[in-house]
Short mmCIF file of C-alpha atoms and ligand atoms in Angstrom, two decimals:
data_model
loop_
_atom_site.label_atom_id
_atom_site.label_comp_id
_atom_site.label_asym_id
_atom_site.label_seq_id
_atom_site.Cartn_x
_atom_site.Cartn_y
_atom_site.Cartn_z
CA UNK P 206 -38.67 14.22 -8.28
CA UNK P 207 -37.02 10.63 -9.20
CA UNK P 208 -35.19 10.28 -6.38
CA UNK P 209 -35.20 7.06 -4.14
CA UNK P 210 -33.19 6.28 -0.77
CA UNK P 211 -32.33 3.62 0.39
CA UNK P 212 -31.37 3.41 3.90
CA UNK P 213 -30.00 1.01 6.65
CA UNK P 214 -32.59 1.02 9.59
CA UNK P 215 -30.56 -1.00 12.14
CA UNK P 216 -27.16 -0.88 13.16
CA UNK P 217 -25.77 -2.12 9.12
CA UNK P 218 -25.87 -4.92 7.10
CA UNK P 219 -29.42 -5.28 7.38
CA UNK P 220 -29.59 -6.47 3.04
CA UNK P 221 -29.22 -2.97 1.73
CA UNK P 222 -27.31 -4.15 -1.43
CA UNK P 223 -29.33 -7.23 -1.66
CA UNK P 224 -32.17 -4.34 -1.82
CA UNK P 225 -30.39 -1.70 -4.20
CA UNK P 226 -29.76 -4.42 -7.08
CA UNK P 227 -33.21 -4.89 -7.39
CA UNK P 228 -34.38 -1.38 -7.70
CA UNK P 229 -31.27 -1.09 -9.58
CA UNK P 230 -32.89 -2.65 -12.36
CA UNK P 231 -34.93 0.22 -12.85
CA UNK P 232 -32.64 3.18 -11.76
CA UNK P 233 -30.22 5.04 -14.18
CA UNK P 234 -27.60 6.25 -11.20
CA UNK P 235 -26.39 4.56 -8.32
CA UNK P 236 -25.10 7.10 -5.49
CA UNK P 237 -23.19 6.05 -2.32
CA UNK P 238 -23.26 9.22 0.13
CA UNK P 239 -21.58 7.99 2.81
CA UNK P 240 -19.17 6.20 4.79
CA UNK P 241 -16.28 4.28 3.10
CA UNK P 242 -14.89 0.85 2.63
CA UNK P 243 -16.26 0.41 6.25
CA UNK P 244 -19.29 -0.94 3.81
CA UNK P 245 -19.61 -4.16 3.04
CA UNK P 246 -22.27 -5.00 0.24
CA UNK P 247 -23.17 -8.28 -0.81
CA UNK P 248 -25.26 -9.50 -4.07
CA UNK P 249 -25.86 -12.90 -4.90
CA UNK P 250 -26.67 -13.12 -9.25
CA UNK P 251 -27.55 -17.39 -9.90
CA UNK P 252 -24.93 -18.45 -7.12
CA UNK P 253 -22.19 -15.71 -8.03
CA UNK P 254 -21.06 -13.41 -4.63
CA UNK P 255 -20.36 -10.07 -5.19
CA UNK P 256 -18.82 -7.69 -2.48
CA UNK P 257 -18.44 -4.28 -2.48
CA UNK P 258 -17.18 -2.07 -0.18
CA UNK P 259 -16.22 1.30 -2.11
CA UNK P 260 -18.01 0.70 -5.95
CA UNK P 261 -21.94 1.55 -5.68
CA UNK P 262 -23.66 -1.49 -5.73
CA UNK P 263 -25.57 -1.03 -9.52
CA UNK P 264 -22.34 -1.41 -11.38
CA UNK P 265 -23.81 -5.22 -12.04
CA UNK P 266 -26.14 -3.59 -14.23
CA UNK P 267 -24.65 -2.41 -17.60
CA UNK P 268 -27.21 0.72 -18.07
CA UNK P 269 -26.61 1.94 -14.52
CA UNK P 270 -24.21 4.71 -14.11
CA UNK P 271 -22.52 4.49 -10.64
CA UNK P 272 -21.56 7.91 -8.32
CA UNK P 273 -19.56 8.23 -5.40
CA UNK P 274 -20.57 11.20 -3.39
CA UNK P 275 -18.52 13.69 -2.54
CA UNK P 276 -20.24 12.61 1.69
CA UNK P 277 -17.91 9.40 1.44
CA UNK P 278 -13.90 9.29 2.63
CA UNK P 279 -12.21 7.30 0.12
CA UNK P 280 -9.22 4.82 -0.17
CA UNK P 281 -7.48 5.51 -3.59
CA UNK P 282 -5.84 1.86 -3.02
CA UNK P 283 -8.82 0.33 -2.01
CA UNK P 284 -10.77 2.06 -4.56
CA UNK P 285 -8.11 1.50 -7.85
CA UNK P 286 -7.95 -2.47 -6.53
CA UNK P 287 -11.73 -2.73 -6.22
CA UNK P 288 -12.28 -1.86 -9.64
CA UNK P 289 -9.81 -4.12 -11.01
CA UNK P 290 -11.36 -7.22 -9.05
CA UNK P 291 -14.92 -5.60 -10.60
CA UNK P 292 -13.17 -5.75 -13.92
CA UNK P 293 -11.69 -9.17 -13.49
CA UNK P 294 -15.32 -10.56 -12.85
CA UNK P 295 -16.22 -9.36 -16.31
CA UNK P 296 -18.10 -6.30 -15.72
CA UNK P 297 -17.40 -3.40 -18.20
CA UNK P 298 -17.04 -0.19 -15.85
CA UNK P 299 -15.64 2.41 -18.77
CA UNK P 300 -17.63 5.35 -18.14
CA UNK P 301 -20.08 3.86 -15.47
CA UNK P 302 -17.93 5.45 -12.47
CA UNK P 303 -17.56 8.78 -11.34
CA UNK P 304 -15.91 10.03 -8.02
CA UNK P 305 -16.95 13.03 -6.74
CA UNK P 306 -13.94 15.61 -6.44
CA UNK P 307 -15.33 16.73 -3.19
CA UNK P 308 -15.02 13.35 -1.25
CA UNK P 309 -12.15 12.83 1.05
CA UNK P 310 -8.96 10.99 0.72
CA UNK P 311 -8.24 7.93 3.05
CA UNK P 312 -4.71 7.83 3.86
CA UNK P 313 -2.44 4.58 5.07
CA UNK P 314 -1.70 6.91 8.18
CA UNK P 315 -5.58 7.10 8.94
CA UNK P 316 -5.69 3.40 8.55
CA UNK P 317 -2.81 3.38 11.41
CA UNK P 318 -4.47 5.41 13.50
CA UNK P 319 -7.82 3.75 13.73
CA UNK P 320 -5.95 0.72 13.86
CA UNK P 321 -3.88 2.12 16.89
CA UNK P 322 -6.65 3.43 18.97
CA UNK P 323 -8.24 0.93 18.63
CA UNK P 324 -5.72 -1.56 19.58
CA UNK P 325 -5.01 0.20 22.73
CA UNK P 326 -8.26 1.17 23.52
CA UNK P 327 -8.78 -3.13 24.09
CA UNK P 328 -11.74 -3.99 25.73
CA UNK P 329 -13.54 -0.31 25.74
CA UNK P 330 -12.76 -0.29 22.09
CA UNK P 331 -15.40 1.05 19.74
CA UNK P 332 -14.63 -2.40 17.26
CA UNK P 333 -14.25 0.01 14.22
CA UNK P 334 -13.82 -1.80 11.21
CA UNK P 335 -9.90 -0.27 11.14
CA UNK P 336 -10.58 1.23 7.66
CA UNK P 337 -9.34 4.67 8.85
CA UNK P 338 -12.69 5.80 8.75
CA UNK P 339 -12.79 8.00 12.03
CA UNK P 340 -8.91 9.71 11.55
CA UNK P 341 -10.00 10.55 7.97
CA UNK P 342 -13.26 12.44 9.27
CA UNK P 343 -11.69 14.18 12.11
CA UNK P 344 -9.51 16.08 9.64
CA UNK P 345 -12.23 16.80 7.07
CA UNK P 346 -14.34 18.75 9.77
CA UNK P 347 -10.94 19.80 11.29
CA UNK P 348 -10.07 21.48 7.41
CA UNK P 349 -7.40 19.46 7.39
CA UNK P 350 -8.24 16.78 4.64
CA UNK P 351 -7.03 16.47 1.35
CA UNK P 352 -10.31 16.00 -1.01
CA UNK P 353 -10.15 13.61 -4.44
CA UNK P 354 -9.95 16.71 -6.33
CA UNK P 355 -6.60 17.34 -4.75
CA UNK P 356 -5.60 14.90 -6.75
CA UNK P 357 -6.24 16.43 -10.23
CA UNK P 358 -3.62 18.97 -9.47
CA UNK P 359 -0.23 18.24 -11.73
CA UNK P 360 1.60 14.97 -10.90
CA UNK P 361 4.92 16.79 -9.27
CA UNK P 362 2.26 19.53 -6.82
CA UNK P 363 0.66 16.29 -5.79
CA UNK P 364 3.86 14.37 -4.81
CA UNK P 365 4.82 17.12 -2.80
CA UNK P 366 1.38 17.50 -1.38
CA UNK P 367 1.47 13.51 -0.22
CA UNK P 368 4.96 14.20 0.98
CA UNK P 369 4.27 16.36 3.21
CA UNK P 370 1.43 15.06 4.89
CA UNK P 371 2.96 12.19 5.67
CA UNK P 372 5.73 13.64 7.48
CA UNK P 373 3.44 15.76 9.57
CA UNK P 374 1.23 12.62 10.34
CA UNK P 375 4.58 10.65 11.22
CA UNK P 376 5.17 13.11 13.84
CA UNK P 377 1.53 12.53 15.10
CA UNK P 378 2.03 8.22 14.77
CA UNK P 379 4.85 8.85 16.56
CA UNK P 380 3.84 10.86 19.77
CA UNK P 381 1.10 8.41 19.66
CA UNK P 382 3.33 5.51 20.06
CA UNK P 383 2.10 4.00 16.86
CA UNK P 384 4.51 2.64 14.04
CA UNK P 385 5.76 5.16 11.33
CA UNK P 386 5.07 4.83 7.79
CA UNK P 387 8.07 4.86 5.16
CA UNK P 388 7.33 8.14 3.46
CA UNK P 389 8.78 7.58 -0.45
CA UNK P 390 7.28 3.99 -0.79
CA UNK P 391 3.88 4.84 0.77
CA UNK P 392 3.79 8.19 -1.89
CA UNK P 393 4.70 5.87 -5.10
CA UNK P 394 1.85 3.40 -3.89
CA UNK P 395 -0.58 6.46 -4.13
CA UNK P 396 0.53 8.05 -6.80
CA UNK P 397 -0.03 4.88 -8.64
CA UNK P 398 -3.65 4.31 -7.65
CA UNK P 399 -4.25 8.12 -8.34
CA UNK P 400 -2.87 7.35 -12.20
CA UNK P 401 -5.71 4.71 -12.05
CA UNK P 402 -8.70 6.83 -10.69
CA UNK P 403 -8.09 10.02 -11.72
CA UNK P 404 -10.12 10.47 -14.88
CA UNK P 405 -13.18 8.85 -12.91
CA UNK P 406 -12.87 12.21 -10.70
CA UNK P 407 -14.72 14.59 -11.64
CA UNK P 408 -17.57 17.59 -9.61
CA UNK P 409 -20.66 14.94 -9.46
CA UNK P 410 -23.23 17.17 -8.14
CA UNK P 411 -23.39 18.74 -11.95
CA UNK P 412 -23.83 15.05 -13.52
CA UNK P 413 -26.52 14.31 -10.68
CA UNK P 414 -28.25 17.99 -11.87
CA UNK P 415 -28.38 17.27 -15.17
CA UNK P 416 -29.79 13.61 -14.38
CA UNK P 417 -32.69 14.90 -12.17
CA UNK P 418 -33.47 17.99 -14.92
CA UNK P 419 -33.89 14.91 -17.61
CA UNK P 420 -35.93 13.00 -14.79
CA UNK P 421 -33.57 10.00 -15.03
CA UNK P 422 -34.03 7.57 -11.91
CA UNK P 423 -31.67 8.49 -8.94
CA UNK P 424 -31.29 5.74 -6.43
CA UNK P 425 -28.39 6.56 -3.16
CA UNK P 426 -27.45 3.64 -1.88
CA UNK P 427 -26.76 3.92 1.92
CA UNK P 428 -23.94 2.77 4.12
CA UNK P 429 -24.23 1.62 7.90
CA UNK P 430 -27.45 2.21 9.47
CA UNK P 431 -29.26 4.78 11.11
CA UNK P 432 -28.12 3.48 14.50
CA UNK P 433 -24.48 4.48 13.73
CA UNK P 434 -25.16 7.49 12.32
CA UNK P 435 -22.44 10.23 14.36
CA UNK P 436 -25.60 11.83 15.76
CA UNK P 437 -28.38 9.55 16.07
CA UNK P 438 -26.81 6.24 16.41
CA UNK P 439 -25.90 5.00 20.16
CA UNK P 440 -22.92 7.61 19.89
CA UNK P 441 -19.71 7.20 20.68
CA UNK P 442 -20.56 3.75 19.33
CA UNK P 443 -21.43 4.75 15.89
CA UNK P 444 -18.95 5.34 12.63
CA UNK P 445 -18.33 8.72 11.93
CA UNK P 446 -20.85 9.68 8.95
CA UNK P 447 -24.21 10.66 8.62
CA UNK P 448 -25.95 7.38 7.54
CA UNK P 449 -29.20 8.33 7.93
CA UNK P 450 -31.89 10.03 5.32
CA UNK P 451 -30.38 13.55 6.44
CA UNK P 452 -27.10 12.88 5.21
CA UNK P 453 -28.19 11.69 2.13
CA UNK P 454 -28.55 14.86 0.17
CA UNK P 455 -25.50 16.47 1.83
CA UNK P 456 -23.63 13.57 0.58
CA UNK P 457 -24.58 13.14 -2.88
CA UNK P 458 -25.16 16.89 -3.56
CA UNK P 459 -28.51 16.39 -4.43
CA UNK P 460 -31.43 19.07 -3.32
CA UNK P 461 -33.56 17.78 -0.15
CA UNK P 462 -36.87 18.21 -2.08
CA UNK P 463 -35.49 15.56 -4.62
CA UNK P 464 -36.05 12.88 -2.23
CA UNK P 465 -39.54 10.95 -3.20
CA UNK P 466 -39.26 7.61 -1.71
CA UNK P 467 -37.23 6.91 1.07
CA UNK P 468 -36.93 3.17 1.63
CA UNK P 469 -36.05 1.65 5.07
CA UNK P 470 -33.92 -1.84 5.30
CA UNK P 471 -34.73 -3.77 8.16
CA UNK P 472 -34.16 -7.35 9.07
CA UNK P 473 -36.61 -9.59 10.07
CA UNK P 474 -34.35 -9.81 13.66
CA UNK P 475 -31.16 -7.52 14.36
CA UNK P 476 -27.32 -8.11 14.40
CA UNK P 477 -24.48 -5.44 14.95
CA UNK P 478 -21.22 -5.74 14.81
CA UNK P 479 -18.53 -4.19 16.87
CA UNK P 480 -18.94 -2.62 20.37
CA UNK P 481 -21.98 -0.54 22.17
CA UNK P 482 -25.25 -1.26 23.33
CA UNK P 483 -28.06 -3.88 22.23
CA UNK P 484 -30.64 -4.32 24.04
CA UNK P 485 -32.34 -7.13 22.51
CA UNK P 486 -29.18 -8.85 22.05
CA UNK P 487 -29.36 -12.69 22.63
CA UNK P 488 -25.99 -13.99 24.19
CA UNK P 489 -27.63 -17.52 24.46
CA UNK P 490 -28.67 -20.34 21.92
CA UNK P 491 -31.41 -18.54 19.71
CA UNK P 492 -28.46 -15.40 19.00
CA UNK P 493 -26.34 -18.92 18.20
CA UNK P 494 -28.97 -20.12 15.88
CA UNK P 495 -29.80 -16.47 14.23
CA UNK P 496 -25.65 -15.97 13.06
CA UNK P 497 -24.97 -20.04 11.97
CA UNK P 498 -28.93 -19.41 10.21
CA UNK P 499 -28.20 -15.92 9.11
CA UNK P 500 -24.52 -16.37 7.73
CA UNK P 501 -23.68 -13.64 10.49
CA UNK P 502 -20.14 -12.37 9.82
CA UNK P 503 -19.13 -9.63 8.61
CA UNK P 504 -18.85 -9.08 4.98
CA UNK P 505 -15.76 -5.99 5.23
CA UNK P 506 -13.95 -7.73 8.33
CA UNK P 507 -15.07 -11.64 8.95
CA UNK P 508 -15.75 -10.99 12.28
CA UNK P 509 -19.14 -12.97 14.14
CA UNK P 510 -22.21 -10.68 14.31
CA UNK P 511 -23.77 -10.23 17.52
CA UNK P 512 -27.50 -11.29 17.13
CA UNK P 513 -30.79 -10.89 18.36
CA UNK P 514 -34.35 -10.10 18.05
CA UNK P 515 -36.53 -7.57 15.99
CA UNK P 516 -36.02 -4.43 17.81
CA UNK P 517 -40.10 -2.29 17.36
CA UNK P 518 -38.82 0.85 19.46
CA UNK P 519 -35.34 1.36 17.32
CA UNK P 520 -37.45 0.81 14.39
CA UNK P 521 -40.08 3.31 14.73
CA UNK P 522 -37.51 5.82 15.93
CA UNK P 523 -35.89 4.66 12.48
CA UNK P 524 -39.04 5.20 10.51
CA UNK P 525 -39.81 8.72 12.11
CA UNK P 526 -36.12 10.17 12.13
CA UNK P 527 -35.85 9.65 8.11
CA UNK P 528 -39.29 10.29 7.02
CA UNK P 529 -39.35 6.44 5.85
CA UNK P 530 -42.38 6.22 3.01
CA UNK P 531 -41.58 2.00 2.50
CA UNK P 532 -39.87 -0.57 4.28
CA UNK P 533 -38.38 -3.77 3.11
CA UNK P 534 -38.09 -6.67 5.42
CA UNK P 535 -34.70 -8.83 4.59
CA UNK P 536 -33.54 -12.14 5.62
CA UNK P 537 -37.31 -13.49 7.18
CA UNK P 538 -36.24 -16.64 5.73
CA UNK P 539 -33.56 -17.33 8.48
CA UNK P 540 -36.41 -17.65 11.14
CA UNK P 541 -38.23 -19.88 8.85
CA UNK P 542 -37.31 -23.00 11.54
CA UNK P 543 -37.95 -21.39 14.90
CA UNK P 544 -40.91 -22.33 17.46
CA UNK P 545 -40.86 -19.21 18.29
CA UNK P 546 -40.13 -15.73 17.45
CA UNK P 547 -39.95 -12.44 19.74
CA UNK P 548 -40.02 -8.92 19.31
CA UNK P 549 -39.48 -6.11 21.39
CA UNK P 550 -42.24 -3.93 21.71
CA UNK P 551 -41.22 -1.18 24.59
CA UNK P 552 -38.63 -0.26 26.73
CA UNK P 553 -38.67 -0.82 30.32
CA UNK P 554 -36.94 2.36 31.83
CA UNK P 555 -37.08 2.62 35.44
CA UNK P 556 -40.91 3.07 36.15
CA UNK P 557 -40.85 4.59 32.82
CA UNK P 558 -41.95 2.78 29.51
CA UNK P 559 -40.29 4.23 26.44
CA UNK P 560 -41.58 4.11 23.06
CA UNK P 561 -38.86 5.91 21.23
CA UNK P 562 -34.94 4.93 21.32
CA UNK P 563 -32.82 7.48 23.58
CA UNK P 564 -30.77 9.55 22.40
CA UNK P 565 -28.06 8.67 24.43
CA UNK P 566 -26.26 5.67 25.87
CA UNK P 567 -26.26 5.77 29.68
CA UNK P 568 -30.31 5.65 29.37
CA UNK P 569 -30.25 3.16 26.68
CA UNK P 570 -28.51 0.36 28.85
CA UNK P 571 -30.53 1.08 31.79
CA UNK P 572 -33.59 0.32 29.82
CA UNK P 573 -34.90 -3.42 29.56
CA UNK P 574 -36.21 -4.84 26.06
CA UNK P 575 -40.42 -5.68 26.86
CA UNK P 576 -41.26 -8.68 24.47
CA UNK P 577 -43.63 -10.14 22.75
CA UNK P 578 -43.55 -13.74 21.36
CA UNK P 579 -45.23 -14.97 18.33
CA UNK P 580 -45.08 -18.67 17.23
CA UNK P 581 -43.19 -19.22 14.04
CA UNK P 582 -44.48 -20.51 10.85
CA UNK P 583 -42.13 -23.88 10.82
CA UNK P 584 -42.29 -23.54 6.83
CA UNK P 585 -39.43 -22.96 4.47
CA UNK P 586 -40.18 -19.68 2.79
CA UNK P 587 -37.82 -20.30 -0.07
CA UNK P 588 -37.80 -23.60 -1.42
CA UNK P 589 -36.48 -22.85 -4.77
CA UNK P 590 -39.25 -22.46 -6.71
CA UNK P 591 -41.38 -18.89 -6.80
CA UNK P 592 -40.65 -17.87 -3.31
CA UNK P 593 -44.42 -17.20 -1.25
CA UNK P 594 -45.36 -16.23 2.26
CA UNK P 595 -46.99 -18.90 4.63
CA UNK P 596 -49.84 -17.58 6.30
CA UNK P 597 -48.00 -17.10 9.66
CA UNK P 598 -45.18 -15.10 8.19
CA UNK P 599 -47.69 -12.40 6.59
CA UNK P 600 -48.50 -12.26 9.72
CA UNK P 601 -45.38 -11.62 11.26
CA UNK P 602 -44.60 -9.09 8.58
CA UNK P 603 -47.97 -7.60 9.22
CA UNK P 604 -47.18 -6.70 12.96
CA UNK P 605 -44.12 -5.50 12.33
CA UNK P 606 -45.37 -3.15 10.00
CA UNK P 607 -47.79 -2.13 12.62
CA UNK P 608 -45.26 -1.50 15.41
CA UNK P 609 -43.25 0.38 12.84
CA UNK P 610 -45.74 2.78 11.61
CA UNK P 611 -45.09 1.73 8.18
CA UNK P 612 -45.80 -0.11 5.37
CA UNK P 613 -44.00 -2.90 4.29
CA UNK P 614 -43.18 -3.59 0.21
CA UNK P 615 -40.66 -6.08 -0.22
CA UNK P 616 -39.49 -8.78 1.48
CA UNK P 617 -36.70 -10.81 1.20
CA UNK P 618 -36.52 -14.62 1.01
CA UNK P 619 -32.90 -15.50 0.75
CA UNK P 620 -29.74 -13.50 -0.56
CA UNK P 621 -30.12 -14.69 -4.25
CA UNK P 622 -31.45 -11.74 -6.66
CA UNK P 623 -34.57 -13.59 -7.16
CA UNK P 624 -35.58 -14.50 -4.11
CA UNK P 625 -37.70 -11.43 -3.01
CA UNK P 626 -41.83 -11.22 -2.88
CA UNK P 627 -43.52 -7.27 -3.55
CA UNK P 628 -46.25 -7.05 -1.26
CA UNK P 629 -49.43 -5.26 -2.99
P1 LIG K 840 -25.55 -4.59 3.59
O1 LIG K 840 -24.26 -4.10 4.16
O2 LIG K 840 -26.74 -3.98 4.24
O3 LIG K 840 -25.62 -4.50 2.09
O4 LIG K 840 -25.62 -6.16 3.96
P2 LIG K 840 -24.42 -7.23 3.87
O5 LIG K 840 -24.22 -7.59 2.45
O6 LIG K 840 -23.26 -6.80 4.66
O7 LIG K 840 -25.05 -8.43 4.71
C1 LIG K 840 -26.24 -9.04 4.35
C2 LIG K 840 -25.98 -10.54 4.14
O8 LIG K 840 -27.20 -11.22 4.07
C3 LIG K 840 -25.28 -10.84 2.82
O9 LIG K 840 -24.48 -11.99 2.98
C4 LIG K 840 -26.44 -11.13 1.86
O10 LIG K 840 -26.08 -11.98 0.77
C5 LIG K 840 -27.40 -11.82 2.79
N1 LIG K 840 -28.82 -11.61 2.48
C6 LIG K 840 -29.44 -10.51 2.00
N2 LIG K 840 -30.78 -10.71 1.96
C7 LIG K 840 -31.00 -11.95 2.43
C8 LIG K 840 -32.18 -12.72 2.68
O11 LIG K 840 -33.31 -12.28 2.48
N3 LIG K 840 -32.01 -13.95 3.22
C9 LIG K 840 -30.78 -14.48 3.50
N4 LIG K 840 -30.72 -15.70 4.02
N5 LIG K 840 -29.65 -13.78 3.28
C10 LIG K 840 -29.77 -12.54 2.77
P1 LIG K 841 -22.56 -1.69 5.86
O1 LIG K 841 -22.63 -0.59 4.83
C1 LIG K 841 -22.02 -2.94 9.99
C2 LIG K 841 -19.55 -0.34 12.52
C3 LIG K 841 -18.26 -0.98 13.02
C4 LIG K 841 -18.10 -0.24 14.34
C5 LIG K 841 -18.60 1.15 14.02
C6 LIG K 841 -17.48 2.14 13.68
O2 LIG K 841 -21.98 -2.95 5.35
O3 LIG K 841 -23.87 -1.87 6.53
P2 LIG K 841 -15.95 2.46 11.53
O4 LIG K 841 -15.00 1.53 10.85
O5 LIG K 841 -17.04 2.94 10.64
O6 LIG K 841 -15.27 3.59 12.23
O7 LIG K 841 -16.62 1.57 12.69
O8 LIG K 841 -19.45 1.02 12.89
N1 LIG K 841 -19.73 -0.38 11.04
C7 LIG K 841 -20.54 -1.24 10.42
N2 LIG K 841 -21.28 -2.27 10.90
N3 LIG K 841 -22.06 -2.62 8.68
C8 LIG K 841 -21.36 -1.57 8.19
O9 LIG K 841 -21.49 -1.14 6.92
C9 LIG K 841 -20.52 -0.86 9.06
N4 LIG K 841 -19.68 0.19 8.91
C10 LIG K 841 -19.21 0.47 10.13
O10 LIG K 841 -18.38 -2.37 13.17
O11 LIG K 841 -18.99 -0.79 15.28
MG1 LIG K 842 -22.56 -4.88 5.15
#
């Protein structure tokens, strides 16, 4: 079955869209599952940026027909604006984009709320990315949500529909101490991104049937990473989806059995951003050197990435927990000048050694990283021309692969579209 995953190992932005455009290439739909415009996605075509947050990343490809899943909680602002900024950079989307009708609606009051908890939460904060992720979750599983399809219903049903959520959710912004939102003015602003999206809404699961019956090429693009999935990411420090291989198919509506290759994104070290534990964080110079190196800030919210070093016991937990059949090391060209390079092998625990990343967070910071240190190859990776691997960096990529428990394919020299090598 021509289906292909791709899926954040680490705790997100670990190259996933740097990843999807070039299977993209080959693919005929391009399926986000997941998440929202928490997602930041970055592609770099001969110099030009492009950042996505909501739009699958294959919409730079004219044959590739672009899904969002009916897993993902959607902005209709965000969403209508994103596609005019994709249209302003020249990119014909007629047709390409189709929202699934089961996806949930992100509302300005969920934005207030995750904004609100957060800002009074301060320092024991989760550092959400104040999209209104969480608040639009918590009233999907709480059958409270309104779903994009709500929004086919006739113009007046939907008006008073918007209306009257908004009053009940000023009552709630209200006995939460937050600010109140002005109920007419925030309805018009919807009602005029729903006049934009709604012909791209639509049941998806039946176009995504029909693909897989004419064996067209399905690739789901992933959000986050499995370490913030809601249940096996270092919970509560984690968004509020299921980001990892499992949620996939309940996301995109697409049969488990469909899934053929399922393609882990790892970088060659490990950032996260926002709040919770990483335990082979580097507070010091080398987590310094690995963000001004790496470009390490966030693509959705600016902020600094937290960095550190290649983390063997998340990965293999990774690799095991979503049946990973190929990995794809990103960003190996950022350690290109270091002396030296370490990795985390075990966990300390106690007298215990782990090999596999708890499940939960109290035992997670009591365990201590075990490293190993390899010298660095002290060769640029990527000098322009066809970009190769010194000796020392096969290398490197080689023991990863053998910590992981999985082979590595691609690797990534650098975020422009060419710069990537396919290892045989
Ligand atoms: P995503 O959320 O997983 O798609 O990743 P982001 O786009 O948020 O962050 C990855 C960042 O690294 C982006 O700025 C990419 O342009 C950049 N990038 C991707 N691959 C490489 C690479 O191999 N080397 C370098 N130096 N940058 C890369
Ligand atoms: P991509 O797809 C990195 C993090 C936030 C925060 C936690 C919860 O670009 O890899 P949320 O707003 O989802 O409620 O925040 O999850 N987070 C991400 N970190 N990349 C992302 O997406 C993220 N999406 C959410 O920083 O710690
Ligand atoms: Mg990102």
């Amino acid at each position: 079955m021509p289906v292909t995953l791709v899926v954040g190992g680490q705790w997100g932005d670990e190259g996933k869209a740097k990843i999807i455009d070039y299977l993209a290439r080959d693919s005929d739909y391009v399926v986000r599952y997941a998440g929202g415009a928490n997602a930041g996605h970055t592609v770099v075509v001969d110099g030009a940026r492009f950042a996505f947050h909501l739009v699958p990343s294959g919409i730079l490809y004219p044959h590739a027909t672009c899904v969002l899943g009916g897993g993902m909680v959607i902005d209709p602002i965000a969403l209508a604006n994103e596609i005019d900024g994709v249209k302003k950079k020249g990119i014909d989307v007629d047709g390409r984009i189709f929202v699934s009708d089961q996806a949930h609606v992100v509302f300005p009051y969920h934005i207030e709320m995750d904004a609100g908890t957060e800002t009074r939460l301060g320092s024991s904060s989760i550092g959400t990315t104040r999209r209104g992720i969480a608040p639009a979750y918590v009233d999907k599983v709480g059958r409270k949500g309104v779903r994009m399809g709500d929004l086919l219903r006739p113009r007046a049903e939907v008006e008073q529909l918007f209306s009257k959520k908004f009053r009940e959710k000023n009552k709630e912004l209200k006995s939460l101490g937050l600010e109140t939102l002005p109920v007419q003015e925030s309805v018009e602003r919807l009602l005029r991104a729903r006049k934009k999206i709604q012909p791209l809404i639509t049941d998806t699961r039946v176009i995504l049937w029909s693909a897989l019956e004419q064996k067209r090429k399905i690739l789901c693009e992933g959000a986050q990473g499995t370490l913030l999935d809601v249940d096996h990411g270092t919970y509560p420090y984690v968004t509020s989806s299921s980001s990892s291989a499992g949620g996939a198919v309940a996301g995109a509506g697409l049969p488990p059995s469909s899934l053929e290759r399922v393609i882990g994104i790892f970088k060659a070290y490990c950032t996260r951003v926002g709040n919770g534990p990483f335990p082979t964080e580097d507070k010091r110079r080398m987590g310094d050197k690995l963000r001004e190196l790496g470009g390490e800030y966030g693509t959705t919210t600016g902020r600094p990435r937290r960095c550190g070093w290649f983390d063997a016991v998340a990965a293999r937990t990774v690799v095991k927990l979503n049946g990973i059949t190929e990995v794809a090391i990103t960003k190996l060209d950022v350690l290109d000048s270091f002396d030296e390079i370490k990795i985390c092998t075990s966990y300390r625990c106690g007298r215990r050694r782990l090999d596999y990343f708890p499940t939960n967070v109290r035992s997670l910071e009591r365990c201590k990283p075990e490293y190993e240190v390899v010298k660095g190859w002290k060769k640029k990776t990527n000098s322009g021309g066809k970009p190769r691997l010194p000796r020392k960096a096969a290398a490197y990529v080689r023991y990863l692969e053998k910590l992981m428990g999985c082979r590595v394919h691609l690797v990534s020299l650098g975020p422009d579209r060419k710069a990537m090598v396919k290892l045989s």
